[in-house]
Short mmCIF file of C-alpha atoms in Angstrom, two decimals:
data_model
loop_
_atom_site.label_atom_id
_atom_site.label_comp_id
_atom_site.label_asym_id
_atom_site.label_seq_id
_atom_site.Cartn_x
_atom_site.Cartn_y
_atom_site.Cartn_z
CA MET A 1 33.68 -37.29 18.84
CA THR A 2 31.68 -34.40 20.21
CA GLY A 3 29.93 -33.43 23.37
CA GLY A 4 32.79 -34.41 25.62
CA ARG A 5 32.47 -38.12 24.80
CA GLY A 6 35.14 -39.79 22.72
CA GLY A 7 34.51 -42.13 19.85
CA GLY A 8 35.01 -45.85 20.09
CA LEU A 9 35.32 -49.17 18.34
CA LEU A 10 35.09 -52.79 19.46
CA VAL A 11 37.54 -55.18 17.81
CA ALA A 12 35.94 -58.63 18.01
CA GLY A 13 37.25 -61.89 16.59
CA THR A 14 35.89 -65.02 14.99
CA THR A 15 37.96 -67.11 17.43
CA SER A 16 40.46 -66.75 20.23
CA ASP A 17 43.87 -65.76 18.85
CA ALA A 18 42.36 -64.37 15.63
CA GLY A 19 44.48 -61.26 16.10
CA LYS A 20 42.31 -58.97 18.21
CA SER A 21 45.21 -57.85 20.41
CA VAL A 22 47.41 -57.12 17.39
CA VAL A 23 44.72 -55.18 15.55
CA THR A 24 43.73 -53.22 18.65
CA ALA A 25 47.35 -52.24 19.27
CA GLY A 26 47.84 -51.37 15.61
CA ILE A 27 44.77 -49.13 15.57
CA CYS A 28 45.94 -47.44 18.79
CA ARG A 29 49.38 -46.71 17.29
CA TRP A 30 47.87 -45.50 13.99
CA LEU A 31 45.48 -43.14 15.80
CA VAL A 32 48.08 -41.69 18.14
CA ARG A 33 50.34 -41.00 15.15
CA ARG A 34 47.41 -39.00 13.72
CA GLY A 35 47.50 -36.82 16.83
CA LEU A 36 44.51 -38.34 18.65
CA LYS A 37 44.50 -39.13 22.34
CA VAL A 38 43.56 -42.80 22.43
CA ALA A 39 43.20 -45.54 25.06
CA PRO A 40 42.75 -49.33 24.86
CA PHE A 41 40.07 -51.20 26.80
CA LYS A 42 39.10 -54.79 27.51
CA GLY A 43 36.25 -55.32 29.91
CA GLN A 44 37.25 -58.82 30.90
CA ASN A 45 40.52 -60.59 30.21
CA MET A 46 41.48 -64.18 31.02
CA SER A 47 45.24 -64.52 31.19
CA LEU A 48 48.17 -65.51 33.36
CA ASN A 49 50.28 -62.81 31.71
CA SER A 50 49.66 -59.71 33.76
CA PHE A 51 51.30 -56.40 34.56
CA VAL A 52 51.34 -53.94 37.45
CA THR A 53 50.44 -50.33 36.76
CA ARG A 54 52.12 -47.43 38.53
CA GLU A 55 49.21 -47.15 40.95
CA GLY A 56 49.70 -50.81 41.91
CA ALA A 57 46.85 -52.38 39.91
CA GLU A 58 47.12 -55.72 38.12
CA ILE A 59 45.91 -55.81 34.51
CA GLY A 60 46.49 -58.01 31.47
CA ARG A 61 49.81 -57.55 29.70
CA ALA A 62 47.98 -57.21 26.39
CA GLN A 63 46.29 -54.03 27.63
CA ALA A 64 49.59 -52.73 29.02
CA MET A 65 51.15 -53.32 25.60
CA GLN A 66 48.22 -51.58 23.88
CA ALA A 67 48.62 -48.62 26.22
CA GLN A 68 52.24 -48.43 25.15
CA ALA A 69 51.05 -48.51 21.54
CA ALA A 70 48.77 -45.58 22.40
CA ARG A 71 51.66 -43.84 24.22
CA VAL A 72 49.71 -43.55 27.45
CA GLU A 73 50.28 -44.90 30.94
CA PRO A 74 48.30 -48.12 31.55
CA THR A 75 45.66 -48.00 34.29
CA ALA A 76 43.13 -50.37 35.85
CA LEU A 77 40.39 -48.60 33.86
CA MET A 78 41.73 -50.30 30.73
CA ASN A 79 41.12 -53.82 32.04
CA PRO A 80 38.69 -53.73 34.97
CA VAL A 81 38.18 -57.51 35.19
CA LEU A 82 41.07 -59.97 34.95
CA LEU A 83 40.59 -63.72 35.41
CA LYS A 84 43.72 -65.67 36.35
CA PRO A 85 43.14 -69.41 35.91
CA GLY A 86 44.20 -71.61 38.79
CA GLY A 87 43.14 -74.83 37.08
CA ASP A 88 40.72 -76.03 34.45
CA ARG A 89 37.62 -74.91 36.34
CA SER A 90 38.46 -71.96 38.57
CA SER A 91 40.11 -68.56 38.39
CA GLN A 92 41.16 -65.75 40.65
CA VAL A 93 38.97 -62.73 39.93
CA VAL A 94 40.88 -59.43 39.83
CA LEU A 95 38.59 -56.39 39.91
CA MET A 96 40.02 -52.93 39.27
CA GLY A 97 43.48 -54.32 39.72
CA LYS A 98 42.91 -56.09 43.06
CA PRO A 99 42.04 -59.76 43.74
CA VAL A 100 38.53 -60.25 45.11
CA GLY A 101 38.42 -64.05 45.38
CA GLU A 102 38.43 -67.38 43.60
CA MET A 103 35.51 -68.32 41.38
CA SER A 104 34.52 -71.46 39.51
CA ALA A 105 33.56 -71.08 35.87
CA LYS A 106 29.99 -72.02 36.73
CA GLY A 107 29.88 -69.47 39.53
CA PHE A 108 31.31 -66.76 37.30
CA PHE A 109 29.18 -67.28 34.22
CA GLY A 110 26.02 -68.41 35.99
CA GLY A 111 24.82 -70.69 38.78
CA SER A 112 26.61 -71.40 42.04
CA GLY A 113 30.24 -71.81 42.89
CA GLY A 114 32.98 -69.63 44.21
CA SER A 115 33.79 -68.13 47.55
CA SER A 116 30.26 -68.91 48.82
CA PRO A 117 29.49 -72.44 47.54
CA GLY A 118 25.82 -73.21 47.32
CA LYS A 119 24.74 -69.59 47.14
CA ALA A 120 23.36 -69.06 43.66
CA LEU A 121 24.28 -65.79 41.99
CA HIS A 122 21.57 -64.56 39.65
CA GLY A 123 23.20 -64.62 36.24
CA GLY A 124 26.56 -65.39 37.81
CA ARG A 125 29.22 -63.08 39.20
CA GLN A 126 29.96 -61.88 35.70
CA LYS A 127 26.62 -60.11 35.48
CA GLU A 128 27.38 -58.23 38.72
CA LEU A 129 30.54 -56.85 37.13
CA PHE A 130 28.82 -55.30 34.11
CA GLU A 131 28.16 -51.97 35.82
CA PRO A 132 31.78 -51.33 36.93
CA VAL A 133 33.02 -52.43 33.50
CA MET A 134 30.78 -49.92 31.77
CA ALA A 135 31.70 -47.20 34.28
CA CYS A 136 35.38 -47.68 33.39
CA LEU A 137 34.64 -47.49 29.68
CA GLU A 138 32.60 -44.33 30.10
CA GLU A 139 35.33 -42.72 32.19
CA LEU A 140 37.87 -43.45 29.47
CA ARG A 141 35.53 -42.09 26.78
CA SER A 142 35.12 -38.86 28.76
CA THR A 143 38.91 -38.43 28.82
CA TYR A 144 40.15 -39.68 25.45
CA ASP A 145 39.34 -38.84 21.84
CA ALA A 146 38.88 -42.53 21.10
CA VAL A 147 38.75 -45.80 23.03
CA ILE A 148 39.61 -48.97 21.11
CA CYS A 149 38.04 -51.96 22.83
CA GLU A 150 39.20 -55.54 22.45
CA GLY A 151 36.69 -58.36 22.65
CA ALA A 152 37.37 -61.86 23.94
CA GLY A 153 37.01 -65.19 22.19
CA SER A 154 34.07 -64.88 19.82
CA PRO A 155 31.01 -62.62 20.12
CA ALA A 156 28.91 -65.55 18.85
CA GLU A 157 29.38 -67.69 21.97
CA ILE A 158 25.61 -67.95 22.32
CA ASN A 159 25.79 -69.83 25.62
CA LEU A 160 27.48 -66.82 27.25
CA ARG A 161 25.66 -63.92 25.58
CA ARG A 162 23.23 -63.34 28.47
CA THR A 163 26.04 -62.35 30.84
CA ASP A 164 28.51 -60.95 28.30
CA ILE A 165 30.61 -58.04 29.60
CA VAL A 166 33.33 -57.98 26.96
CA ASN A 167 31.85 -58.45 23.47
CA MET A 168 28.38 -57.50 22.22
CA GLY A 169 27.18 -56.72 25.74
CA VAL A 170 29.64 -53.85 25.86
CA ALA A 171 29.00 -52.85 22.26
CA ARG A 172 25.22 -52.69 22.82
CA ALA A 173 25.44 -50.73 26.06
CA ALA A 174 27.96 -48.23 24.68
CA LYS A 175 26.57 -48.20 21.11
CA LEU A 176 29.99 -49.10 19.73
CA PRO A 177 30.54 -50.17 16.13
CA VAL A 178 32.13 -53.60 15.82
CA VAL A 179 34.75 -54.89 13.41
CA VAL A 180 35.26 -58.66 13.39
CA VAL A 181 38.81 -59.98 12.82
CA GLY A 182 39.39 -63.39 11.24
CA ASP A 183 42.63 -65.36 10.87
CA ILE A 184 42.68 -66.53 7.24
CA ASP A 185 45.91 -68.46 7.81
CA ARG A 186 43.85 -71.05 9.71
CA GLY A 187 41.38 -71.44 6.86
CA GLY A 188 37.61 -71.11 6.81
CA VAL A 189 37.55 -67.35 7.36
CA PHE A 190 34.51 -66.69 5.12
CA ALA A 191 32.43 -69.25 7.00
CA GLN A 192 33.64 -67.74 10.27
CA PHE A 193 32.65 -64.20 9.27
CA PHE A 194 29.24 -65.30 7.98
CA GLY A 195 28.52 -67.66 10.87
CA THR A 196 29.60 -65.15 13.51
CA THR A 197 27.22 -62.56 12.10
CA ALA A 198 24.35 -64.98 11.54
CA LEU A 199 24.40 -66.20 15.15
CA LEU A 200 23.86 -62.72 16.58
CA SER A 201 20.53 -61.12 17.42
CA PRO A 202 19.20 -58.37 15.11
CA GLU A 203 20.16 -55.76 17.72
CA ASP A 204 23.72 -57.08 17.93
CA GLN A 205 24.02 -57.46 14.16
CA SER A 206 23.10 -53.81 13.71
CA LEU A 207 26.45 -52.88 15.31
CA VAL A 208 28.63 -55.27 13.30
CA ALA A 209 29.94 -52.91 10.63
CA GLY A 210 32.24 -55.33 8.84
CA TYR A 211 35.36 -57.44 8.86
CA LEU A 212 39.15 -57.40 8.87
CA VAL A 213 41.10 -60.30 7.36
CA ASN A 214 44.28 -61.07 9.27
CA LYS A 215 47.42 -63.04 8.32
CA PHE A 216 46.85 -63.25 4.56
CA ARG A 217 49.60 -64.74 2.41
CA GLY A 218 49.71 -64.17 -1.33
CA ASP A 219 48.01 -62.01 -3.94
CA VAL A 220 45.08 -60.03 -2.51
CA SER A 221 43.40 -59.94 -5.93
CA LEU A 222 42.74 -63.67 -5.59
CA LEU A 223 40.83 -62.97 -2.37
CA GLU A 224 38.70 -60.13 -3.67
CA PRO A 225 35.97 -62.27 -5.33
CA GLY A 226 35.37 -63.95 -1.98
CA LEU A 227 35.15 -60.59 -0.23
CA ASP A 228 32.61 -59.45 -2.81
CA MET A 229 30.54 -62.58 -2.23
CA LEU A 230 30.77 -62.06 1.53
CA TYR A 231 29.42 -58.55 1.04
CA GLY A 232 26.55 -59.96 -1.01
CA LEU A 233 25.72 -62.45 1.73
CA THR A 234 25.99 -60.11 4.71
CA GLY A 235 25.74 -56.56 3.39
CA ARG A 236 28.96 -55.80 5.25
CA ARG A 237 32.26 -54.72 3.81
CA THR A 238 35.77 -55.82 4.61
CA PHE A 239 37.82 -52.95 5.98
CA GLY A 240 41.19 -54.41 5.12
CA VAL A 241 43.35 -57.44 4.44
CA LEU A 242 46.36 -57.50 6.74
CA PRO A 243 49.30 -59.53 5.41
CA TYR A 244 51.00 -62.25 7.40
CA ALA A 245 53.75 -60.36 9.20
CA HIS A 246 56.68 -62.39 10.50
CA GLY A 247 58.10 -61.72 13.92
CA LEU A 248 55.47 -59.41 15.39
CA GLY A 249 56.63 -59.38 19.00
CA ILE A 250 53.79 -58.30 21.26
CA ASP A 251 52.23 -59.46 24.52
CA GLU A 252 48.98 -61.29 23.92
CA GLU A 253 47.12 -63.40 26.42
CA ASP A 254 48.47 -66.91 26.72
CA GLY A 255 50.08 -68.31 23.58
CA LEU A 256 53.73 -69.37 23.94
CA ARG A 257 54.47 -68.38 20.37
CA VAL A 258 53.77 -64.69 20.88
CA SER A 259 56.05 -61.85 21.94
CA LEU A 260 59.66 -61.26 21.06
CA ARG A 261 60.57 -64.95 21.02
CA GLY A 262 58.61 -65.06 17.78
CA THR A 263 60.67 -62.17 16.49
CA VAL A 264 63.87 -64.07 17.10
CA ARG A 265 62.62 -67.30 15.59
CA GLU A 266 61.04 -65.83 12.49
CA SER A 267 63.22 -62.84 11.65
CA VAL A 268 66.77 -62.43 10.48
CA VAL A 269 68.74 -62.34 13.73
CA ALA A 270 72.08 -60.62 14.14
CA PRO A 271 74.95 -63.05 14.71
CA PRO A 272 76.46 -63.36 18.19
CA VAL A 273 79.04 -60.75 19.10
CA GLY A 274 81.29 -63.34 20.73
CA ALA A 275 82.41 -66.74 19.51
CA ASP A 276 79.56 -68.71 21.17
CA VAL A 277 75.81 -68.61 21.43
CA LEU A 278 74.10 -68.88 24.80
CA ARG A 279 71.36 -71.50 25.17
CA VAL A 280 68.47 -70.77 27.56
CA ALA A 281 66.00 -73.48 28.57
CA VAL A 282 62.74 -72.37 30.20
CA CYS A 283 60.89 -75.02 32.21
CA ALA A 284 57.31 -75.03 30.88
CA VAL A 285 55.71 -75.41 34.32
CA PRO A 286 51.93 -75.77 34.71
CA LEU A 287 49.95 -72.50 34.94
CA MET A 288 53.03 -70.65 33.72
CA SER A 289 52.63 -66.90 34.17
CA ASN A 290 54.52 -63.96 32.71
CA PHE A 291 56.67 -66.11 30.48
CA THR A 292 57.29 -62.81 28.69
CA ASP A 293 60.09 -62.35 31.25
CA VAL A 294 62.40 -64.21 28.85
CA ASP A 295 61.56 -62.04 25.83
CA ALA A 296 64.41 -59.68 26.62
CA LEU A 297 66.83 -62.64 26.61
CA ALA A 298 65.51 -63.80 23.25
CA ALA A 299 65.99 -60.30 21.84
CA GLU A 300 69.76 -60.54 22.43
CA PRO A 301 71.86 -61.57 19.41
CA GLY A 302 73.33 -65.00 20.08
CA VAL A 303 70.83 -66.02 22.77
CA VAL A 304 68.64 -69.01 21.89
CA VAL A 305 65.52 -69.49 24.06
CA ARG A 306 63.40 -72.63 24.10
CA PHE A 307 60.69 -74.06 26.35
CA VAL A 308 61.37 -77.54 27.72
CA ASP A 309 59.60 -80.24 29.71
CA ARG A 310 62.20 -83.06 29.87
CA PRO A 311 65.40 -83.32 31.93
CA GLU A 312 67.55 -84.25 28.93
CA GLU A 313 66.70 -80.90 27.41
CA LEU A 314 68.57 -79.18 30.24
CA VAL A 315 71.87 -80.93 29.49
CA ASP A 316 73.15 -78.50 26.88
CA ALA A 317 71.51 -75.39 28.37
CA ASP A 318 73.80 -72.64 29.60
CA LEU A 319 70.99 -71.12 31.67
CA VAL A 320 67.80 -72.72 32.96
CA VAL A 321 64.91 -70.45 33.90
CA VAL A 322 62.15 -71.62 36.23
CA PRO A 323 59.47 -69.03 35.42
CA GLY A 324 56.51 -67.66 37.28
CA THR A 325 53.41 -69.79 37.85
CA ARG A 326 49.94 -69.40 39.29
CA GLY A 327 50.45 -72.75 41.06
CA THR A 328 53.82 -73.03 42.79
CA VAL A 329 52.99 -76.28 44.60
CA LYS A 330 51.60 -77.80 41.41
CA ALA A 331 54.73 -76.71 39.54
CA LEU A 332 56.92 -78.33 42.19
CA ALA A 333 55.09 -81.64 41.80
CA TRP A 334 55.43 -81.39 38.02
CA LEU A 335 59.17 -80.70 38.23
CA ARG A 336 59.59 -83.78 40.41
CA GLU A 337 57.38 -86.03 38.29
CA ARG A 338 59.25 -85.06 35.13
CA GLY A 339 62.70 -85.56 36.62
CA LEU A 340 63.46 -81.88 36.17
CA ALA A 341 63.88 -81.33 39.92
CA ASP A 342 66.80 -83.76 40.02
CA ALA A 343 68.29 -82.19 36.89
CA LEU A 344 68.11 -78.75 38.50
CA ALA A 345 69.79 -80.07 41.65
CA ARG A 346 72.60 -81.55 39.57
CA ARG A 347 73.06 -78.24 37.76
CA ALA A 348 73.31 -76.36 41.06
CA ALA A 349 75.86 -78.84 42.40
CA GLU A 350 77.93 -78.44 39.24
CA GLY A 351 77.83 -74.64 39.40
CA ARG A 352 75.72 -74.31 36.25
CA PRO A 353 73.35 -71.30 36.09
CA VAL A 354 69.71 -71.45 37.19
CA LEU A 355 67.34 -68.47 37.52
CA GLY A 356 64.03 -68.68 39.38
CA ILE A 357 61.47 -65.90 38.86
CA CYS A 358 58.49 -65.39 41.19
CA GLY A 359 56.86 -68.83 41.53
CA GLY A 360 60.04 -70.34 40.15
CA PHE A 361 62.03 -68.54 42.85
CA GLN A 362 59.66 -69.92 45.48
CA ALA A 363 60.09 -73.46 44.11
CA LEU A 364 63.89 -73.19 44.43
CA GLY A 365 63.60 -72.47 48.16
CA GLU A 366 63.65 -74.82 51.14
CA ARG A 367 60.01 -74.83 52.18
CA ILE A 368 56.61 -73.48 51.18
CA GLU A 369 53.74 -72.94 53.58
CA ASP A 370 50.62 -72.54 51.46
CA GLU A 371 47.12 -72.29 52.89
CA VAL A 372 46.06 -69.79 50.21
CA GLU A 373 46.88 -70.82 46.63
CA SER A 374 46.92 -74.64 46.77
CA LYS A 375 45.92 -75.05 50.44
CA ALA A 376 48.50 -77.85 50.56
CA GLY A 377 50.04 -76.75 53.88
CA VAL A 378 53.79 -77.23 54.27
CA VAL A 379 55.58 -78.51 51.16
CA ASP A 380 59.28 -79.05 50.66
CA GLY A 381 60.91 -76.91 47.99
CA LEU A 382 63.88 -77.93 45.87
CA GLY A 383 66.31 -76.64 48.52
CA LEU A 384 68.59 -74.80 46.10
CA LEU A 385 68.21 -71.42 47.85
CA PRO A 386 68.06 -70.60 51.60
CA VAL A 387 64.50 -69.25 51.38
CA ARG A 388 61.25 -70.11 53.12
CA VAL A 389 57.98 -68.93 51.64
CA ARG A 390 54.65 -68.39 53.34
CA PHE A 391 51.61 -67.60 51.26
CA GLY A 392 49.56 -64.67 52.52
CA VAL A 393 46.00 -63.68 51.68
CA GLU A 394 47.08 -60.22 50.53
CA LYS A 395 48.70 -60.12 47.10
CA THR A 396 51.87 -58.10 46.62
CA LEU A 397 51.50 -55.75 43.65
CA ALA A 398 54.45 -53.41 43.25
CA ARG A 399 56.77 -51.66 40.80
CA PRO A 400 60.16 -51.88 42.54
CA VAL A 401 63.37 -50.19 41.45
CA GLY A 402 66.76 -51.32 42.67
CA GLU A 403 70.29 -52.29 41.76
CA ALA A 404 71.99 -55.60 41.02
CA LEU A 405 75.34 -56.50 39.50
CA GLY A 406 76.19 -52.81 39.58
CA GLU A 407 73.29 -51.84 37.33
CA ARG A 408 69.92 -50.14 37.85
CA VAL A 409 66.96 -52.53 37.62
CA GLU A 410 63.21 -51.95 37.29
CA GLY A 411 60.60 -54.67 37.67
CA TYR A 412 57.14 -55.51 38.90
CA GLU A 413 55.85 -57.93 41.52
CA ILE A 414 52.68 -60.06 41.49
CA HIS A 415 52.64 -62.74 44.21
CA HIS A 416 50.98 -64.05 47.35
CA GLY A 417 54.14 -65.72 48.63
CA VAL A 418 56.23 -63.86 51.22
CA ALA A 419 59.90 -64.88 51.08
CA ASP A 420 62.02 -65.19 54.20
CA VAL A 421 65.56 -65.09 52.80
CA ARG A 422 67.93 -66.75 55.29
CA GLY A 423 71.27 -66.54 53.56
CA GLY A 424 73.12 -66.24 50.30
CA GLU A 425 74.12 -63.07 48.49
CA ALA A 426 71.45 -60.38 48.04
CA PHE A 427 69.90 -60.36 44.58
CA LEU A 428 67.07 -57.89 44.03
CA ASP A 429 64.45 -58.99 46.62
CA GLY A 430 65.76 -62.57 46.62
CA CYS A 431 69.20 -64.10 46.80
CA ARG A 432 71.99 -65.84 44.98
CA VAL A 433 73.95 -68.91 45.99
CA GLY A 434 76.74 -69.74 43.57
CA SER A 435 75.19 -69.93 40.13
CA VAL A 436 71.58 -70.12 41.36
CA TRP A 437 69.62 -66.86 41.42
CA GLY A 438 66.10 -66.17 42.61
CA THR A 439 63.82 -63.13 42.66
CA HIS A 440 60.13 -62.22 42.72
CA TRP A 441 60.75 -59.41 40.22
CA HIS A 442 59.18 -59.82 36.81
CA GLY A 443 60.54 -57.73 33.95
CA SER A 444 63.98 -57.21 35.45
CA LEU A 445 65.72 -58.49 32.32
CA GLU A 446 64.18 -55.65 30.31
CA SER A 447 66.69 -53.34 32.03
CA ASP A 448 69.40 -53.35 29.36
CA GLY A 449 72.49 -52.79 31.51
CA PHE A 450 71.43 -55.36 34.09
CA ARG A 451 70.57 -57.92 31.40
CA ARG A 452 74.00 -57.58 29.83
CA ALA A 453 75.73 -57.89 33.21
CA PHE A 454 73.65 -60.95 34.07
CA LEU A 455 74.42 -62.63 30.74
CA ARG A 456 78.14 -62.01 31.25
CA GLU A 457 77.88 -63.81 34.60
CA VAL A 458 75.98 -66.68 33.00
CA ALA A 459 78.47 -66.99 30.17
CA ALA A 460 81.38 -67.05 32.59
CA ALA A 461 79.74 -69.73 34.76
CA ALA A 462 78.82 -71.78 31.68
CA GLY A 463 82.28 -71.46 30.16
CA ARG A 464 80.92 -69.88 26.98
CA ARG A 465 82.69 -67.24 24.93
CA PHE A 466 79.47 -65.31 24.64
CA VAL A 467 79.55 -61.51 24.62
CA PRO A 468 76.32 -59.48 25.02
CA ALA A 469 75.70 -56.99 22.25
CA PRO A 470 76.59 -53.53 23.56
CA ASP A 471 73.65 -51.71 21.98
CA THR A 472 70.56 -53.93 22.27
CA SER A 473 67.70 -51.80 23.59
CA PHE A 474 64.67 -53.84 24.56
CA GLY A 475 62.52 -50.70 24.79
CA ALA A 476 63.54 -49.62 21.28
CA LEU A 477 62.72 -53.08 19.93
CA ARG A 478 59.26 -52.86 21.50
CA GLU A 479 58.69 -49.48 19.89
CA GLU A 480 59.77 -50.82 16.49
CA GLN A 481 57.27 -53.66 16.80
CA LEU A 482 54.45 -51.32 17.79
CA ASP A 483 55.26 -49.08 14.85
CA ARG A 484 55.06 -52.12 12.58
CA LEU A 485 51.58 -52.80 13.92
CA GLY A 486 50.59 -49.22 13.19
CA ASP A 487 52.05 -49.57 9.69
CA LEU A 488 49.94 -52.69 9.06
CA ILE A 489 46.76 -50.74 9.77
CA GLU A 490 47.84 -47.62 7.92
CA GLU A 491 49.00 -49.47 4.80
CA HIS A 492 46.49 -52.31 4.53
CA ALA A 493 43.23 -51.12 6.08
CA ASP A 494 40.74 -48.51 4.93
CA THR A 495 41.69 -46.00 7.59
CA ASP A 496 39.24 -43.34 6.41
CA ALA A 497 36.38 -45.79 6.84
CA LEU A 498 37.69 -46.95 10.23
CA LEU A 499 37.93 -43.35 11.41
CA ARG A 500 34.32 -42.73 10.36
CA LEU A 501 33.24 -45.77 12.35
CA ILE A 502 35.11 -44.55 15.43
CA GLU A 503 33.64 -41.05 15.15
CA GLU A 504 30.11 -41.79 13.94
CA GLY A 505 29.32 -45.37 14.94
CA ALA A 506 27.97 -48.24 12.84
CA PRO A 507 26.18 -47.20 9.63
CA ALA A 508 22.40 -47.33 9.67
CA GLY A 509 20.47 -49.94 7.74
CA LEU A 510 22.87 -52.89 8.00
CA PRO A 511 20.89 -55.94 6.86
CA PHE A 512 19.90 -58.80 9.14
CA VAL A 513 21.60 -62.12 8.37
CA PRO A 514 19.37 -65.05 9.34
CA PRO A 515 18.83 -67.08 11.43
CA GLY A 516 20.02 -64.81 14.24
CA ALA A 517 20.51 -65.77 17.87
CA PRO A 518 18.50 -68.85 18.96
#
């Protein structure tokens, strides 16, 4: 790390959800505890879980979490390209924190499609984004001692290598060493490590320094013969075997089992303070976004959170949450088809609590005028709140601060819908009618005082003798989890060898593993 340019490392994976986000965050926390100034980076992220930085840029929540692990403020430089799926074949492209249009998968990765149908893009839109991605990485490397990059999917997706801007394309351009993470809990990790390496070109293979085994259960000595054989086959060492760690609550890309809900399910949870538990049902709407909003509820002793898709599952719920979604009109149709819309209406009539957040708030209103997201025109909402929503071309990206229920609240906004609130009691930027609340603010429940006040209101409306714990700090819980990630790296990886990689790059003379890229 000399000459004014920080060191770096790319954390790739054998598959999606192999643990790249966890390992990247853990390395960031380990390095910052060593006194280094470190930043995370992911050239391209595909996720509906996003965050708004202080300068008003939208990035993936995983990179925001990794920035917290590194104890730095997240910025758009850390995730210059974010793809937000709007269906199976198209995504909104967010560049440097701002939306720049919708793009089909074919148009993004190569061929035609997107905002100018029929106009072929040479190599796809993705290739056009390589230069700004690399500029962001270089700016970070000029500022930080080390930049820990996260890959996406697998680096051996040979059909996408030509236009890659997140895996080996970045590693080659920046001369970054690569460590490949594999999830041994799924099985087949040796074949995944070998096959991933063997499908890369000689130039790409020269940067793959070795492997990290993730989620191992049992006696490591039983694994060591396999690691020795893997070294014999590839000439590459394994830098660590990370044990299966229960309840690691972090924000990854899209899996419903991640974040603090996992902590509550898998860890020993403190008993409720009051006589009753509080049951929260979250409607698992299509294109659900920022479902991490309910993590702070799940972190409360005595609060049980589950995701539901049937009306009978709302019957015993004390609170129903209609979460954010990238497709409000689609979510409305789904709620009606499933019978959940009628169940929500019955709850409202009975005075039983419902909370709508962002797209969920929009769905609870009277009417939606959408010529932007779904282009469906005027669509009736559920009519539970006196709100009319019109979708605008410009996306609202903000970090509001306010007050509700007598408590200070912080949040963030990510939406195209503009709400015209025509009645009810003011609630953040939305409103409340009886036991139905609605707001565009994500993250509001992470404000501890407000969350406790809100849960007291819910418990009273539900007739439950639930009492919020007086000392639950969501921020402190997050820090504990990030420290656990740092501990995993420090205790179970060869940190001296990782530091050499970050400072000096991949070792010379790594052998080629045939057959290589086709």
